[in-house]
Each structure stands twice: as C-alpha cells, then as structure tokens.
Coordinates of C-alpha atoms in Angstrom, one line a residue:
Chain A
M1 CA -32.9 -5.1 50.5
L2 CA -29.9 -3.1 49.6
S3 CA -27.6 -6.2 49.6
L4 CA -30.1 -7.9 47.4
L5 CA -29.9 -5.1 44.9
V6 CA -26.1 -5.2 45.0
L7 CA -26.1 -8.9 44.5
L8 CA -28.5 -8.5 41.5
G9 CA -26.2 -5.8 40.1
V10 CA -23.2 -8.0 40.4
L11 CA -25.0 -10.9 38.8
I12 CA -26.1 -8.7 35.9
G13 CA -22.6 -7.4 35.5
V14 CA -21.1 -10.9 35.4
G15 CA -23.8 -12.0 33.0
L16 CA -23.1 -9.1 30.6
W17 CA -19.4 -9.8 30.9
A18 CA -19.9 -13.5 30.0
V19 CA -22.1 -12.5 27.1
G20 CA -19.3 -10.2 25.8
I21 CA -16.7 -13.0 26.0
Y22 CA -19.1 -15.5 24.4
N23 CA -19.8 -13.1 21.5
G24 CA -16.0 -12.5 21.1
L25 CA -15.5 -16.2 20.9
V26 CA -18.2 -16.6 18.2
A27 CA -16.7 -13.7 16.2
G28 CA -13.3 -15.3 16.4
R29 CA -14.5 -18.6 15.3
N30 CA -16.4 -17.1 12.4
A31 CA -13.3 -15.1 11.5
Y32 CA -11.0 -18.2 11.1
K33 CA -13.8 -20.1 9.3
N34 CA -14.1 -17.3 6.9
A35 CA -10.3 -17.2 6.5
F36 CA -10.3 -20.9 5.8
A37 CA -13.0 -20.4 3.1
Q38 CA -10.5 -18.1 1.3
I39 CA -7.9 -20.9 1.4
D40 CA -10.6 -23.3 0.2
V41 CA -11.3 -21.2 -2.9
Q42 CA -7.6 -21.1 -3.8
L43 CA -7.1 -24.9 -3.2
T44 CA -10.1 -25.7 -5.4
R45 CA -8.5 -23.6 -8.1
R46 CA -5.2 -25.4 -7.6
H47 CA -6.8 -28.8 -7.9
D48 CA -8.7 -27.7 -11.0
L49 CA -5.6 -26.5 -12.8
I50 CA -3.7 -29.7 -12.3
P51 CA -5.6 -32.0 -14.6
N52 CA -5.1 -29.5 -17.4
L53 CA -1.4 -29.3 -16.7
V54 CA -1.1 -33.0 -16.7
E55 CA -3.0 -33.2 -19.9
V56 CA -0.7 -30.8 -21.7
A57 CA 2.4 -32.4 -20.2
K58 CA 1.2 -35.9 -21.3
G59 CA 1.6 -34.9 -24.9
Y60 CA 5.3 -34.2 -24.4
M61 CA 6.4 -36.4 -21.5
K62 CA 5.4 -39.8 -22.9
H63 CA 8.1 -41.6 -20.9
E64 CA 7.2 -40.1 -17.6
R65 CA 3.9 -41.8 -17.0
E66 CA 4.9 -42.6 -13.4
A67 CA 5.5 -39.0 -12.4
L68 CA 2.3 -37.9 -14.1
E69 CA 0.2 -40.6 -12.4
A70 CA 1.8 -39.7 -9.1
V71 CA 0.5 -36.1 -9.5
I72 CA -3.0 -37.3 -10.4
R73 CA -3.1 -39.6 -7.4
A74 CA -1.8 -36.9 -5.0
R75 CA -4.3 -34.5 -6.5
S76 CA -7.3 -36.8 -5.8
Q77 CA -6.1 -37.4 -2.2
A78 CA -5.7 -33.6 -1.8
V79 CA -9.3 -33.1 -3.1
T80 CA -10.6 -35.6 -0.5
A81 CA -8.6 -34.0 2.3
Q82 CA -9.9 -30.6 1.2
D83 CA -13.5 -31.8 1.4
A84 CA -13.0 -33.1 4.9
A85 CA -11.3 -29.9 6.0
K86 CA -14.0 -27.8 4.5
A87 CA -16.6 -29.6 6.6
N88 CA -14.6 -29.1 9.7
P89 CA -12.1 -26.3 9.5
G90 CA -9.8 -25.9 12.4
D91 CA -10.0 -29.5 13.5
P92 CA -6.5 -30.7 14.2
A93 CA -6.9 -34.1 12.4
T94 CA -8.4 -32.7 9.2
M95 CA -6.0 -29.8 9.1
A96 CA -3.0 -32.2 9.5
A97 CA -4.5 -34.5 6.8
L98 CA -5.0 -31.5 4.5
S99 CA -1.5 -30.2 5.0
G100 CA 0.0 -33.7 4.4
A101 CA -2.0 -34.1 1.2
E102 CA -1.1 -30.7 -0.1
N103 CA 2.6 -31.1 0.7
Q104 CA 2.5 -34.5 -1.1
L105 CA 0.9 -32.8 -4.1
T106 CA 3.6 -30.1 -4.0
A107 CA 6.3 -32.7 -3.9
T108 CA 4.9 -34.7 -6.9
L109 CA 4.5 -31.5 -8.9
G110 CA 8.0 -30.5 -8.0
R111 CA 9.2 -33.8 -9.5
L112 CA 7.1 -33.2 -12.6
F113 CA 8.5 -29.8 -13.1
A114 CA 12.1 -31.0 -12.5
L115 CA 11.6 -33.7 -15.2
S116 CA 10.0 -31.2 -17.6
E117 CA 13.4 -29.5 -17.7
A118 CA 14.4 -32.2 -20.2
Y119 CA 11.6 -31.2 -22.6
P120 CA 12.2 -27.8 -24.0
D121 CA 9.2 -28.0 -26.3
L122 CA 7.0 -28.5 -23.3
K123 CA 8.5 -25.5 -21.6
A124 CA 8.0 -23.4 -24.7
N125 CA 4.3 -24.5 -25.0
Q126 CA 2.0 -21.5 -24.6
N127 CA -0.6 -23.5 -22.6
M128 CA 2.1 -24.9 -20.3
M129 CA 3.4 -21.4 -19.6
Q130 CA 0.0 -20.1 -18.9
L131 CA -0.9 -23.0 -16.7
S132 CA 2.3 -22.9 -14.7
E133 CA 1.8 -19.1 -14.2
E134 CA -1.7 -19.7 -12.9
L135 CA -0.5 -22.5 -10.7
T136 CA 2.3 -20.3 -9.2
S137 CA -0.2 -17.5 -8.6
T138 CA -2.7 -19.9 -7.0
E139 CA 0.0 -21.3 -4.8
N140 CA 1.1 -17.8 -3.7
K141 CA -2.6 -17.0 -3.0
V142 CA -2.8 -20.2 -0.9
A143 CA 0.3 -19.1 1.0
F144 CA -1.1 -15.6 1.7
A145 CA -4.6 -16.8 2.6
R146 CA -2.9 -19.3 4.9
Q147 CA -1.2 -16.5 6.7
A148 CA -4.5 -14.8 7.3
Y149 CA -6.0 -18.1 8.5
N150 CA -3.2 -18.7 10.9
D151 CA -3.4 -15.1 12.2
A152 CA -7.2 -15.6 12.8
V153 CA -6.6 -19.0 14.5
M154 CA -4.0 -17.5 16.8
A155 CA -6.3 -14.6 17.8
F156 CA -9.2 -17.1 18.4
N157 CA -6.9 -19.5 20.4
N158 CA -5.7 -16.7 22.6
R159 CA -9.3 -15.9 23.4
V160 CA -10.1 -19.6 24.1
Q161 CA -7.0 -20.3 26.2
M162 CA -6.4 -17.0 28.1
F163 CA -7.9 -16.4 31.5
P164 CA -10.8 -15.5 32.1
G165 CA -12.0 -16.3 28.5
N166 CA -11.1 -20.0 29.0
I167 CA -13.9 -20.3 31.6
V168 CA -16.6 -19.2 29.2
A169 CA -14.9 -21.2 26.4
G170 CA -15.0 -24.3 28.5
M171 CA -18.6 -23.8 29.4
F172 CA -19.7 -23.5 25.8
N173 CA -17.3 -26.0 24.4
F174 CA -15.1 -23.8 22.3
V175 CA -11.9 -25.6 21.5
A176 CA -8.6 -24.2 20.1
A177 CA -8.3 -24.5 16.3
A178 CA -5.3 -25.9 14.5
L179 CA -2.9 -23.9 12.4
L180 CA -2.5 -25.0 8.8
E181 CA 1.1 -25.6 7.6
I182 CA 1.6 -26.0 3.9
D183 CA 5.0 -25.8 2.3
N184 CA 5.3 -22.8 0.1
P185 CA 6.2 -24.2 -3.3
A186 CA 6.7 -20.7 -4.8
K187 CA 10.5 -21.2 -4.7
R188 CA 10.0 -24.0 -7.3
E189 CA 11.6 -22.9 -10.5
A190 CA 8.8 -21.8 -12.7
P191 CA 9.6 -21.9 -16.5
Q192 CA 11.6 -18.8 -17.2
V193 CA 10.2 -16.6 -19.9
K194 CA 12.8 -14.6 -21.8
F195 CA 12.2 -11.3 -23.5
G196 CA 14.2 -9.3 -26.0
Chain B
M1 CA 14.1 -8.4 10.1
D2 CA 11.9 -6.2 12.2
F3 CA 9.5 -4.9 9.6
F4 CA 6.9 -3.9 12.2
G5 CA 9.4 -1.8 14.1
A6 CA 10.6 -0.2 10.9
Q7 CA 7.0 0.7 10.0
E8 CA 6.3 2.2 13.4
H9 CA 9.4 4.3 13.2
A10 CA 8.4 5.7 9.8
R11 CA 4.9 6.4 11.1
R12 CA 6.3 8.3 14.0
Q13 CA 8.7 10.3 11.8
S14 CA 5.9 11.3 9.4
R15 CA 3.7 12.4 12.3
R16 CA 6.4 14.7 13.5
L17 CA 6.8 16.1 10.1
L18 CA 3.1 16.7 9.8
W19 CA 3.2 18.7 13.0
L20 CA 6.1 20.7 11.5
F21 CA 4.0 21.3 8.4
A22 CA 1.1 22.7 10.5
L23 CA 3.6 24.8 12.4
A24 CA 4.9 26.2 9.1
V25 CA 1.3 27.3 8.1
L26 CA 1.0 29.0 11.5
A27 CA 4.3 30.7 11.0
I28 CA 3.1 32.0 7.6
V29 CA 0.0 33.5 9.3
G30 CA 2.2 35.0 12.0
A31 CA 4.6 36.5 9.5
M32 CA 1.7 38.1 7.7
D33 CA 0.5 39.6 10.9
L34 CA 3.9 41.0 11.6
V35 CA 4.0 42.6 8.1
V36 CA 0.6 44.2 8.6
L37 CA 1.6 45.4 12.1
G38 CA 4.8 46.9 10.8
V39 CA 3.0 48.7 7.9
L40 CA 0.3 50.1 10.3
E41 CA 2.8 51.2 12.9
L42 CA 5.4 52.8 10.6
G43 CA 2.8 54.3 8.4
A44 CA 0.7 55.8 11.1
D45 CA 0.6 59.5 11.3
P46 CA 2.5 60.4 14.6
R47 CA 0.0 63.2 15.3
H48 CA -3.0 60.8 15.3
V49 CA -1.5 57.9 17.2
A50 CA -4.3 56.5 19.3
S51 CA -3.7 55.6 22.9
G52 CA -3.3 52.1 24.2
G53 CA -0.9 49.3 23.6
L54 CA 0.4 48.0 20.3
L55 CA -2.1 45.2 20.2
D56 CA -5.0 47.3 21.3
R57 CA -4.5 49.8 18.5
N58 CA -4.1 47.1 15.8
G59 CA -6.2 44.3 17.2
P60 CA -9.0 44.4 14.5
A61 CA -6.5 44.7 11.7
L62 CA -4.5 41.7 13.0
V63 CA -7.6 39.5 13.5
A64 CA -8.7 40.4 9.9
T65 CA -5.2 39.6 8.6
T66 CA -5.1 36.2 10.3
L67 CA -8.6 35.3 9.1
L68 CA -7.9 36.5 5.6
T69 CA -4.6 34.6 5.3
L70 CA -6.2 31.4 6.7
A71 CA -9.2 31.8 4.4
V72 CA -7.0 32.2 1.3
I73 CA -4.9 29.2 2.2
G74 CA -8.0 27.2 3.2
F75 CA -10.1 28.0 0.1
A76 CA -7.3 27.4 -2.3
S77 CA -6.5 24.1 -0.6
V78 CA -10.1 22.9 -0.7
F79 CA -10.3 23.9 -4.4
K80 CA -7.0 22.0 -5.2
I81 CA -8.0 18.9 -3.2
A82 CA -11.4 18.7 -4.9
R83 CA -9.6 18.8 -8.2
L84 CA -7.1 16.1 -7.3
R85 CA -9.3 13.7 -5.5
A86 CA -10.6 12.0 -8.6
G87 CA -10.6 8.2 -8.4
G88 CA -7.5 6.3 -9.0
A89 CA -8.6 5.2 -12.4
A90 CA -9.1 8.8 -13.5
V91 CA -5.6 9.7 -12.4
A92 CA -4.1 6.7 -14.1
R93 CA -5.9 7.4 -17.4
E94 CA -4.8 11.0 -17.2
L95 CA -1.3 9.8 -17.1
G96 CA -1.9 7.7 -20.2
A97 CA -2.2 4.3 -18.6
T98 CA -4.4 1.6 -20.1
L99 CA -6.6 -0.7 -18.1
V100 CA -5.6 -4.3 -17.8
P101 CA -8.8 -6.4 -18.4
T102 CA -9.5 -9.0 -15.8
D103 CA -9.5 -11.8 -18.5
T104 CA -6.4 -10.7 -20.3
R105 CA -4.5 -13.4 -22.2
D106 CA -1.2 -11.6 -22.7
P107 CA 1.3 -13.5 -20.5
L108 CA 2.9 -10.5 -18.9
L109 CA -0.4 -8.8 -18.2
R110 CA -1.8 -12.0 -16.8
R111 CA 1.2 -12.3 -14.5
L112 CA 0.7 -8.7 -13.4
R113 CA -3.0 -9.3 -12.6
N114 CA -2.2 -12.5 -10.7
V115 CA 0.5 -10.7 -8.7
V116 CA -1.9 -7.9 -7.8
E117 CA -4.5 -10.4 -6.7
E118 CA -2.0 -12.3 -4.6
V119 CA -0.9 -9.1 -2.8
A120 CA -4.5 -8.1 -2.3
I121 CA -5.0 -11.3 -0.4
A122 CA -1.7 -10.8 1.6
S123 CA -2.6 -7.2 2.6
G124 CA -6.3 -7.6 3.0
V125 CA -7.0 -4.7 0.6
P126 CA -9.7 -5.1 -2.1
V127 CA -8.3 -5.7 -5.5
P128 CA -7.7 -2.3 -7.2
Q129 CA -8.0 -1.6 -10.9
V130 CA -4.8 -2.5 -12.7
F131 CA -3.2 -0.3 -15.3
V132 CA -0.1 -0.3 -17.5
L133 CA 1.9 2.6 -18.8
E134 CA 2.7 1.1 -22.2
D135 CA 5.1 3.7 -23.5
E136 CA 7.3 3.9 -20.4
E137 CA 10.5 1.9 -20.6
G138 CA 11.8 2.8 -17.1
I139 CA 11.0 0.6 -14.2
N140 CA 8.3 2.3 -12.1
A141 CA 4.9 1.9 -10.7
F142 CA 2.3 4.0 -8.8
A143 CA -0.8 3.8 -6.8
A144 CA -3.5 6.4 -7.1
G145 CA -6.9 7.2 -5.7
Y146 CA -8.2 9.0 -2.7
A147 CA -9.5 6.0 -0.8
P148 CA -8.7 2.2 -0.9
G149 CA -12.1 1.6 -2.5
D150 CA -11.3 3.6 -5.6
A151 CA -7.6 2.8 -5.8
A152 CA -5.7 2.0 -9.0
V153 CA -2.3 0.5 -9.4
A154 CA -0.2 1.1 -12.5
V155 CA 3.2 -0.2 -13.6
T156 CA 5.3 0.7 -16.6
R157 CA 5.9 -1.6 -19.5
G158 CA 9.6 -1.6 -18.5
A159 CA 8.7 -3.0 -15.0
L160 CA 6.7 -5.7 -16.6
E161 CA 9.4 -6.8 -18.9
R162 CA 12.5 -6.4 -16.8
L163 CA 11.4 -7.5 -13.3
S164 CA 11.1 -11.1 -12.2
R165 CA 7.9 -12.4 -10.7
D166 CA 9.1 -12.0 -7.2
E167 CA 10.5 -8.5 -7.8
L168 CA 7.2 -7.4 -9.4
Q169 CA 5.4 -8.8 -6.3
G170 CA 7.6 -6.7 -4.1
V171 CA 6.9 -3.6 -6.1
I172 CA 3.1 -4.2 -6.1
A173 CA 3.2 -4.9 -2.4
H174 CA 5.0 -1.5 -1.9
E175 CA 2.2 0.2 -3.8
F176 CA -0.4 -1.6 -1.8
S177 CA 1.1 -0.1 1.3
H178 CA 0.5 3.3 -0.1
V179 CA -3.1 2.4 -0.6
L180 CA -3.5 0.8 2.8
N181 CA -1.8 3.6 4.7
G182 CA -3.8 6.3 3.0
D183 CA -0.7 7.9 1.6
M184 CA -2.5 9.1 -1.5
R185 CA -4.9 11.0 0.6
L186 CA -2.2 12.4 2.8
N187 CA -0.2 13.5 -0.3
I188 CA -3.2 15.2 -1.9
R189 CA -3.9 17.1 1.2
L190 CA -0.4 18.3 1.6
M191 CA -0.4 19.4 -2.1
G192 CA -3.6 21.2 -1.5
V193 CA -2.2 23.2 1.4
L194 CA 1.0 23.9 -0.6
F195 CA -1.1 25.3 -3.3
G196 CA -2.9 27.5 -0.8
I197 CA 0.5 28.9 0.2
L198 CA 1.4 29.4 -3.4
V199 CA -1.8 31.4 -3.9
L200 CA -0.6 33.9 -1.2
A201 CA 2.5 34.5 -3.2
I202 CA 0.5 34.8 -6.4
V203 CA -1.8 37.4 -4.9
G204 CA 1.2 39.4 -3.8
R205 CA 2.7 39.2 -7.3
E206 CA -0.4 40.2 -9.0
V207 CA -0.9 43.2 -6.8
L208 CA 2.6 44.3 -7.5
L209 CA 2.2 43.9 -11.2
R210 CA -1.1 45.8 -11.3
M211 CA 0.0 48.7 -9.2
R212 CA -0.2 52.0 -11.1
G213 CA 1.4 55.2 -10.0
G214 CA -0.2 56.6 -6.9
N215 CA 2.3 58.1 -4.5
N216 CA 0.2 58.4 -1.4
R217 CA 0.5 56.6 1.9
N218 CA -2.0 53.9 0.9
A219 CA -0.1 52.9 -2.2
V220 CA 3.1 52.5 -0.1
A221 CA 1.2 50.4 2.4
I222 CA -0.3 48.2 -0.3
L223 CA 3.1 47.8 -1.9
L224 CA 4.7 46.7 1.4
I225 CA 2.0 44.2 2.1
A226 CA 2.2 42.8 -1.5
V227 CA 6.0 42.4 -1.1
G228 CA 5.3 40.7 2.2
L229 CA 2.8 38.3 0.6
L230 CA 5.3 37.5 -2.1
V231 CA 8.2 36.8 0.1
I232 CA 6.3 35.0 2.8
G233 CA 4.4 33.0 0.2
Y234 CA 7.5 31.8 -1.6
A235 CA 9.4 31.2 1.6
G236 CA 6.5 29.2 3.0
L237 CA 6.2 27.2 -0.2
F238 CA 9.9 26.4 0.0
C239 CA 9.7 25.2 3.6
G240 CA 6.4 23.4 2.9
R241 CA 7.9 21.5 0.0
L242 CA 10.9 20.5 2.1
I243 CA 8.6 19.1 4.7
K244 CA 6.4 17.4 2.2
A245 CA 9.4 15.7 0.6
G246 CA 10.4 14.5 4.1
V247 CA 7.0 13.1 4.7
S248 CA 7.2 11.4 1.3
R249 CA 10.5 9.7 2.1
Q250 CA 9.2 8.4 5.4
R251 CA 6.1 6.9 3.6
E252 CA 8.5 5.2 1.2
Y253 CA 10.4 3.5 4.1
L254 CA 7.0 2.6 5.5
A255 CA 6.0 1.1 2.2
D256 CA 9.2 -0.9 1.8
A257 CA 8.8 -2.4 5.3
A258 CA 5.1 -3.1 4.6
A259 CA 6.0 -4.8 1.3
V260 CA 8.3 -7.2 3.2
Q261 CA 5.6 -7.8 5.7
F262 CA 3.0 -8.7 3.1
T263 CA 5.2 -10.9 0.9
R264 CA 7.6 -12.2 3.5
Q265 CA 10.3 -12.1 1.0
P266 CA 12.7 -9.1 1.1
E267 CA 14.6 -10.3 -2.0
G268 CA 11.8 -9.2 -4.3
I269 CA 11.7 -5.5 -3.5
A270 CA 15.5 -5.4 -3.0
G271 CA 16.0 -6.9 -6.4
A272 CA 13.7 -4.4 -8.0
L273 CA 15.4 -1.5 -6.4
K274 CA 18.8 -2.8 -7.5
K275 CA 17.6 -3.2 -11.0
I276 CA 16.4 0.4 -11.1
A277 CA 19.7 1.6 -9.7
A278 CA 21.6 -0.4 -12.3
S279 CA 19.5 0.3 -15.4
Q280 CA 20.0 3.1 -17.8
G281 CA 16.5 4.5 -17.8
G282 CA 16.2 4.0 -14.1
S283 CA 12.8 4.9 -12.9
K284 CA 12.3 8.2 -14.9
L285 CA 9.0 8.8 -16.5
T286 CA 8.8 10.6 -19.8
Q287 CA 5.5 12.2 -18.8
H288 CA 5.9 15.8 -17.6
D289 CA 3.0 16.1 -15.3
A290 CA 4.4 13.3 -13.2
E291 CA 4.8 15.5 -10.1
E292 CA 1.3 15.1 -8.9
I293 CA 1.9 11.4 -8.4
S294 CA 5.6 11.6 -7.7
H295 CA 4.9 10.7 -4.2
M296 CA 3.1 7.5 -5.1
L297 CA 5.7 6.4 -7.6
F298 CA 7.8 3.4 -6.7
G299 CA 11.0 5.0 -7.9
D300 CA 11.8 8.7 -8.2
G301 CA 10.0 9.7 -11.4
V302 CA 10.8 13.3 -11.6
G303 CA 14.4 13.7 -10.5
Y304 CA 14.7 16.5 -8.0
S305 CA 17.7 17.5 -6.0
A306 CA 18.2 15.5 -2.8
L307 CA 16.4 18.0 -0.5
F308 CA 13.1 17.9 -2.5
A309 CA 13.4 14.2 -3.4
T310 CA 10.2 12.4 -2.7
H311 CA 12.1 9.1 -2.5
P312 CA 15.1 8.1 -0.3
P313 CA 18.3 7.8 -2.4
S314 CA 18.2 4.1 -2.0
S315 CA 15.9 2.2 0.2
I316 CA 17.9 -0.9 -0.8
A317 CA 19.6 -0.3 2.5
F318 CA 16.4 -1.4 4.2
A319 CA 15.4 -4.2 1.9
G320 CA 18.9 -5.5 2.2
S321 CA 18.1 -5.8 5.9
N322 CA 20.4 -3.0 7.0
Q323 CA 18.3 -1.1 9.4
A324 CA 20.9 1.5 10.3
S325 CA 19.9 3.7 7.4
I326 CA 16.4 3.9 8.8
Q327 CA 17.4 4.7 12.3
T328 CA 19.5 7.6 11.2
N329 CA 17.0 9.1 8.8

C-alpha cells in the first residue's frame, strides 16, 4: 500500500516536471516567433520603401537601368522569401532563403547608392534624402530586431537540446530553430547632410 | 570589449555607495543623539542628577531625538520626491523642451525619432516621448521620468546638428540605459533624502535666527541643539552630495557600457564624447535649474568641481575600449 502511494507520488512528480518543461518549450517557441514578427514588420517596411526609392532615382539615373532593375528583382525575391519565412519562422531552409534574399537586396542597393554618388542632384533631392534616412533606420531596426530574435532562438534551442529538456522536446517534436543572419548594411554610406 | 563585465562592475560600485549613503543618514541620527546627550548631561543640575547609567537617565530623550530626526528627514524626503516624480514629459517641458511629433517632416527631427525607435527595439524599452531643447547649442541629452512607462528623452539642438547618425544613436542608447536601469528613480530618491538632510540644517538655522534674549538654562540648551542641527545638517549634506555624485558617475559608466551593448558600435558614443570635449560650448546648458536633471544628462550640464561632478571627467576612456579607467574608479 505504502509503496503504491510512493510510486503514485513519484509519477505525479515526474508528470508535473514534464509539464513544466513542456510549457517552457512552448513559451520559448512563442518568444522567438514573436521576435520574428518584429523583424517581419521592419522587413515589410524595408520592402515598401524600395519602390519609392527606385521611382525617385529613376528620374535622375536614366543610364543606370540595369542597377535599378536589379534592385527591383532582388526586392521581389526578398518579398517572396519573407512570406515563406513568415509562414514558418525558425525553419532552417526558409531562414537561409530569407537571409540570402535580404543580403542580395542589400548588395544591389549598395551598388545603386554607389552609382548615385555620380548624381549630385539626386543626392540633394529632398525625397531621396528622406527615403534613404527611412531606409537606414529600417535597416537598423531589422538589425536590432534580429539580435532579439537570435537571442530568443538561442534560449529556445538551449531548452530543446539540453538534458533533460531534450527528452520532452523529442517526445513532443520540438526542433531547434535557425538563427537569422543578415548583413548589417548600416555601414553603407548614407547621403551626407551638411549644415551651416 | 566586455560591456557586460563593465556594467556589472558599475552596478556593484553603486550598490556600495548606496550603503554608504544609508550609513551617512544613520551617522547624522547618531550625531544628533550625541548632541542631545551632551546638552542634557552638561546642563543637568548636579544636585538633581538621577541615579542609573548614562543611557538609563537619557533613554527617552534619545529615543525621541532619533525618531524626530528620522521623521524630519523622512517627511521632507517624501515631500520632495512627490514633487519631483512628475512624468518625464512634465520634466522635459519644465526645462523648455518641445515635443517632437511622431509624424515630423523636419529631416533632423525625423532622424532623431528614427534613432529613438531603433534603440527602443535594441534595448526592449517602450518608445519614450521625444523632446528637443531648441535653444541649446551645446551637445547634450537627458532622460527623465520616474518609471520606464512615462519616460521622456530630450536632446539639444546642438546635438541634432553636430552629431552624426551613429553618434546620436550612441547618445540615445546611453539615455535609454538610464531609463532601463531606473536611474531617474534612484536619483530622485537620493535628491529627496538630501533635501531631508538640508531641512535639518534649515530648522537649526531658523531656530538660531528667531532666538530672542532669554538667558536661562533652556535657552542655552536650545541654542546648543540648534547649532548642532546646523552643523550636522550641512556636514551631512556635504557627505551626501559627495556620495550622490559618486553614484551618478557609476551610473554614467553603466550607461556607456549599456549603450555599447545596445548598439554594438562603440564608435558612436566615443565620437559623441570626443565632440563634446572638443567643442567650445561643450555640454553646458544655459538653463539654470539644470541641477535636478544633471544626473540624467549625457554630458555634464552644470559644471561642478570634480568631487561633486555627476559625470566622470571623460568616459571616452571606456568607449575607446580602455577598461583600465573603469577598474580604478
């Protein structure tokens, strides 16, 4: 009788412990999904700004069609990758695709900005200055939101992979999430505004 | 660069200083007790000395003195804190700052708002209200508000115009650290207690000024206690201010290290500090009531001598990744 009670107590203890770990895993997964949602907001903003930027640049950079079209192409690929990532944040394949597409977009934008050096009128354009300020800010926000996402992913992965959490994680099919690596384009030379 | 280690060091140092501050208050109470004890013992009529030990004879008087001193400091502190704990926006407006609307079109203000939003994401603090001190040409900034929820961040016009984007980001991140670490609350509490100590001295002074004639024993006793209040009050205020300035400097180191943690680019804040050091106006504010926020300012806004300085002479040392200056402070 006594041993039965002890056994029951141990079972209940183990059950409660497993429930605690399970809840921790769910909380961790929600945390990194939420962190990804923050990146998603900023990426959407980045992708929304680019057509305007290209539109303004077109008026001045008539001979740089290739560079402008490369930006537009990279943008539409990035939008596709973003939609896929949003549907499945943390998945290694979609995260890699997203980071590749964003880096490609950054590279084409970098080329566009480098070319724009030759067009002082464009650099002095009010809309262009506003748009590039917004773009810089949005890219910084992506970078900071990405830090938060990567921190959340690391905390979640630790829970999934460390013993004894990995037992519960395996039972309920929690898999480690992927970090998101996007180059920080903030170092790109933004149009310098002079005062005084 | 070990910005986490630097933050932990600054936190430990400021905890120590806070204990010292509490000790100073206790010392003030103790000193008042001694004065009362001295007055009672020396003034007692030798023929009527009651029996028993020193403490037995004067026990009730000492308890009363202790309670009264604590009550004066306590009530005055609470009064002062209640007056200071207005929301950040109220403090900023009082200093003549103007609110930056969320949809501003002005390029410099737009950039400021953007930078604030970026750092809010980096630090995980809600976006505070943003203000500009339009008439200030020096490079400076402050955070105000009792709690992160009602915080405000303000920068001078000079900071907007003379700092690069990265430098502005460093400065804003520094201010966010003050918000996140509850430095405004800490500072307001310390100022409250300092005011309580000042009230002791004021009571002493008023009693001295109002004493009229009267040559009896009681008048002498009151005179002695009033002088005691005055001396102890001002001495306590002096020590308290030293400690508060020490706490302030530690919180500045903490904020510089946190700024680097948030932005991951030490060049920004280092560049801003160098520009302040190099520029004519430096970080001085033209406002005269700047002391209440002196602690939250990015650069020293008041210009005290080194002992009372709320800011380290140059935290460039840290931002320039030389940690030796932090270890020795």
